[in-house]
CSV table of C-alpha atoms in Angstrom, one decimal:
chain,number,residue,atom,x,y,z
X,1356,MET,CA,8.1,-8.5,11.3
X,1357,ILE,CA,6.8,-10.2,8.1
X,1358,TYR,CA,10.1,-9.3,6.5
X,1359,SER,CA,13.3,-8.8,8.3
X,1360,SER,CA,16.8,-9.2,7.0
X,1361,SER,CA,20.2,-8.3,8.3
X,1362,LYS,CA,21.5,-8.3,4.7
X,1363,GLY,CA,21.5,-5.3,2.3
X,1364,LEU,CA,18.8,-4.8,-0.2
X,1365,SER,CA,18.0,-8.1,-1.9
X,1366,THR,CA,15.7,-8.9,-4.7
X,1367,LYS,CA,13.2,-10.3,-2.2
X,1368,SER,CA,13.3,-7.2,0.0
X,1369,LEU,CA,12.8,-4.9,-3.0
X,1370,ILE,CA,9.8,-6.9,-4.1
X,1371,ILE,CA,8.3,-6.9,-0.7
X,1372,THR,CA,8.9,-3.2,-0.3
X,1373,ALA,CA,7.3,-2.6,-3.7
X,1374,MET,CA,4.3,-4.8,-2.7
X,1375,PHE,CA,3.7,-2.6,0.4
X,1376,THR,CA,4.0,0.5,-1.8
X,1377,ALA,CA,1.3,-0.9,-3.9
X,1378,ILE,CA,-0.8,-1.7,-0.8
X,1379,ILE,CA,-0.5,2.0,0.2
X,1380,CYS,CA,-1.5,3.1,-3.3
X,1381,VAL,CA,-4.6,1.0,-3.2
X,1382,LEU,CA,-5.7,1.8,0.3
X,1383,SER,CA,-5.2,5.5,-0.3
X,1384,GLN,CA,-8.0,5.4,-2.9
X,1385,ILE,CA,-10.6,4.3,-0.4
X,1386,ILE,CA,-11.7,7.7,0.7
X,1387,ILE,CA,-14.6,9.5,2.4
X,1388,PRO,CA,-14.5,13.0,1.0
X,1389,ILE,CA,-14.3,15.2,4.1
X,1390,GLN,CA,-12.8,18.6,3.3
X,1391,PRO,CA,-10.1,20.0,3.4
X,1392,ILE,CA,-8.3,16.7,4.3
X,1393,PRO,CA,-9.8,13.6,2.7
X,1394,PHE,CA,-10.4,10.7,5.1
X,1395,SER,CA,-8.8,7.8,3.4
X,1396,LEU,CA,-7.3,4.5,4.5
X,1397,SER,CA,-3.8,5.5,3.7
X,1398,LEU,CA,-2.9,5.8,7.4
X,1399,LEU,CA,-4.1,2.2,7.8
X,1400,ALA,CA,-1.7,1.2,5.1
X,1401,ILE,CA,1.1,3.2,6.6
X,1402,PHE,CA,0.5,1.5,10.0
X,1403,LEU,CA,0.4,-1.9,8.4
X,1404,THR,CA,3.6,-1.2,6.5
X,1405,GLY,CA,5.3,-0.2,9.7
X,1406,ALA,CA,4.0,-3.2,11.6
X,1407,LEU,CA,5.0,-5.8,9.0
X,1408,LEU,CA,8.3,-4.5,7.6
X,1409,GLU,CA,11.5,-3.7,9.4
X,1410,PRO,CA,12.2,0.1,9.7
X,1411,ARG,CA,14.3,0.7,6.7
X,1412,TYR,CA,11.9,-1.2,4.4
X,1413,ALA,CA,8.9,0.5,5.9
X,1414,PHE,CA,10.6,3.9,5.3
X,1415,LEU,CA,11.5,3.0,1.7
X,1416,SER,CA,8.1,1.7,0.9
X,1417,THR,CA,6.4,4.9,2.0
X,1418,LEU,CA,9.0,7.1,0.4
X,1419,ALA,CA,8.5,5.2,-2.9
X,1420,TYR,CA,4.8,6.0,-2.6
X,1421,LEU,CA,5.5,9.7,-2.2
X,1422,LEU,CA,7.9,9.6,-5.2
X,1423,LEU,CA,5.4,7.9,-7.4
X,1424,GLY,CA,2.8,10.6,-6.5
X,1425,ALA,CA,5.4,13.4,-6.9
X,1426,PHE,CA,6.2,12.2,-10.4
X,1427,GLY,CA,2.5,12.4,-11.3
X,1428,LEU,CA,1.1,8.9,-10.9
X,1429,PRO,CA,-2.4,9.2,-9.4
X,1430,VAL,CA,-1.6,7.4,-6.1
X,1431,PHE,CA,-2.7,10.0,-3.6
X,1432,ALA,CA,-6.3,10.0,-2.3
X,1433,GLY,CA,-8.9,10.6,-5.0
X,1434,PHE,CA,-6.5,9.4,-7.7
X,1435,LYS,CA,-4.5,12.6,-7.5
X,1436,GLY,CA,-0.8,12.9,-8.3
X,1437,GLY,CA,1.9,15.5,-8.9
X,1438,ILE,CA,4.3,17.6,-6.9
X,1439,ASN,CA,1.5,20.1,-6.4
X,1440,ILE,CA,-0.2,17.7,-4.0
X,1441,LEU,CA,2.9,17.4,-1.9
X,1442,THR,CA,3.4,21.2,-1.9
X,1443,GLY,CA,-0.4,21.8,-1.3
X,1444,MET,CA,-2.3,22.1,2.0
X,1445,THR,CA,-2.2,18.3,2.7
X,1446,GLY,CA,1.4,17.9,1.7
X,1447,GLY,CA,2.7,17.9,5.3
X,1448,PHE,CA,0.6,15.0,6.3
X,1449,LEU,CA,1.8,13.0,3.3
X,1450,MET,CA,5.5,14.0,3.9
X,1451,ALA,CA,5.2,12.5,7.4
X,1452,TYR,CA,4.3,9.0,6.1
X,1453,PRO,CA,7.9,7.7,5.9
X,1454,LEU,CA,8.7,8.8,9.4
X,1455,MET,CA,5.4,7.3,10.6
X,1456,ALA,CA,6.2,3.9,9.1
X,1457,PHE,CA,9.7,4.0,10.4
X,1458,ILE,CA,8.6,4.9,14.0
X,1459,THR,CA,5.8,2.3,14.0
X,1460,SER,CA,8.3,-0.4,12.8
X,1461,LEU,CA,10.9,0.7,15.3
X,1462,PHE,CA,8.4,0.2,18.1
X,1463,TYR,CA,7.5,-3.2,16.7
X,1464,GLN,CA,11.1,-4.2,16.6
X,1465,ILE,CA,11.7,-3.1,20.2
X,1466,SER,CA,8.6,-5.0,21.2
X,1467,LEU,CA,9.9,-8.2,19.6
X,1468,LYS,CA,13.3,-7.9,21.2
X,1469,LEU,CA,11.8,-7.3,24.7
X,1470,LYS,CA,9.3,-10.1,24.2
X,1471,SER,CA,12.1,-12.6,25.0
X,1472,THR,CA,12.7,-11.1,28.4
X,1473,SER,CA,11.2,-12.8,31.5
X,1474,SER,CA,9.3,-9.6,32.7
X,1475,TRP,CA,7.6,-9.1,29.3
X,1476,ASN,CA,4.0,-10.0,29.1
X,1477,LYS,CA,1.3,-10.1,26.4
X,1478,LEU,CA,-0.1,-6.7,27.4
X,1479,ASN,CA,3.2,-5.0,26.9
X,1480,HIS,CA,3.7,-6.8,23.5
X,1481,LYS,CA,0.5,-5.1,22.3
X,1482,THR,CA,0.9,-1.8,24.1
X,1483,LEU,CA,4.3,-0.9,22.7
X,1484,PRO,CA,3.3,-1.2,19.0
X,1485,ALA,CA,0.1,0.8,19.8
X,1486,LEU,CA,2.2,3.5,21.5
X,1487,GLY,CA,4.5,3.6,18.4
X,1488,MET,CA,1.5,4.2,16.2
X,1489,VAL,CA,0.1,6.9,18.5
X,1490,ILE,CA,3.4,8.7,18.6
X,1491,SER,CA,3.8,8.5,14.8
X,1492,LEU,CA,0.2,9.8,14.4
X,1493,PHE,CA,1.1,12.7,16.7
X,1494,ILE,CA,4.1,13.5,14.5
X,1495,CYS,CA,1.9,13.3,11.4
X,1496,TYR,CA,-0.5,15.7,13.0
X,1497,LEU,CA,2.3,18.1,14.0
X,1498,ILE,CA,4.0,18.1,10.6
X,1499,GLY,CA,0.7,18.3,8.7
X,1500,SER,CA,-0.7,21.1,10.8
X,1501,LEU,CA,2.4,23.2,10.6
X,1502,TRP,CA,2.5,22.7,6.9
X,1503,PHE,CA,-1.2,23.4,6.5
X,1504,SER,CA,-0.9,26.6,8.5
X,1505,TYR,CA,2.1,27.7,6.5
X,1506,VAL,CA,0.5,27.0,3.1
X,1507,ALA,CA,-3.0,28.3,4.0
X,1508,ASP,CA,-1.5,31.3,5.8
X,1509,THR,CA,-3.5,30.6,8.9
X,1510,THR,CA,-3.0,29.9,12.6
X,1511,ILE,CA,-1.9,26.5,14.1
X,1512,SER,CA,-5.1,26.4,16.1
X,1513,TYR,CA,-7.2,26.7,12.9
X,1514,ALA,CA,-5.1,24.0,11.3
X,1515,LEU,CA,-5.7,21.7,14.3
X,1516,THR,CA,-9.4,22.5,14.3
X,1517,VAL,CA,-9.8,21.7,10.6
X,1518,CYS,CA,-7.2,19.0,10.0
X,1519,VAL,CA,-6.7,17.1,13.2
X,1520,ILE,CA,-9.6,17.3,15.6
X,1521,PRO,CA,-12.3,15.9,13.2
X,1522,PHE,CA,-10.0,12.9,12.4
X,1523,ILE,CA,-8.7,11.8,15.8
X,1524,ALA,CA,-11.5,9.2,16.3
X,1525,PHE,CA,-11.1,7.8,12.8
X,1526,ASP,CA,-7.4,7.7,13.1
X,1527,LEU,CA,-7.5,5.9,16.4
X,1528,LEU,CA,-9.9,3.4,14.8
X,1529,LYS,CA,-7.3,2.9,12.1
X,1530,ILE,CA,-4.7,2.1,14.7
X,1531,ILE,CA,-7.0,-0.5,16.2
X,1532,MET,CA,-7.7,-2.0,12.8
X,1533,ALA,CA,-4.0,-2.0,11.9
X,1534,LEU,CA,-3.0,-3.7,15.2
X,1535,SER,CA,-5.6,-6.4,14.7
X,1536,ALA,CA,-4.8,-6.9,11.0
X,1537,ALA,CA,-1.0,-7.1,11.7
X,1538,MET,CA,-1.5,-9.7,14.4
X,1539,ALA,CA,-3.8,-11.8,12.1
X,1540,ILE,CA,-1.4,-11.5,9.1
X,1541,LYS,CA,1.6,-12.5,11.2
X,1542,ARG,CA,-0.3,-15.5,12.6
X,1543,VAL,CA,-1.3,-16.6,9.1
X,1544,LEU,CA,1.9,-15.8,7.1
X,1545,GLY,CA,4.6,-15.7,9.8
X,1546,GLN,CA,7.9,-15.5,8.0
X,1547,VAL,CA,6.5,-16.8,4.7
X,1548,ILE,CA,7.0,-13.6,2.7
């Protein structure tokens, strides 16, 4: 973890949480306009947030992102904002973000704790965080597809066909990018921030 603290919310933890909220806001604007769900780098930001912050701060950072957007700031993909985005067809995917960051971070924490055991090896150290990201992505797909099918008044299979299947390869690539970036950032910064 780039930032981990057993204390309550400190000024430093709030600043770092806000910094990751800003990173999510910026990466969410890098989009490829595929309809009906824009392909953005927001998931990459969510995975990085989970990889670099402890679970509670990862959750708070992504929740702050959603609240900023809900209050109308143009932080969602395509510089959109407002509660209508969260209640619209893509809202379920967005609402899954805090849970995704939390789960990703939790798997990283478990990986770090198990790293000190004698049976732990480098492959496991990389596999467990990747597994956390895949599980969190599956949860995002599930929540997002259920929400999409409800709002669009369509079937789950249609929601999966439109909202999930076209994005699986891109999202797996984002996981690989996030794992690589997180390792590089940890190597360079360590516990600096």
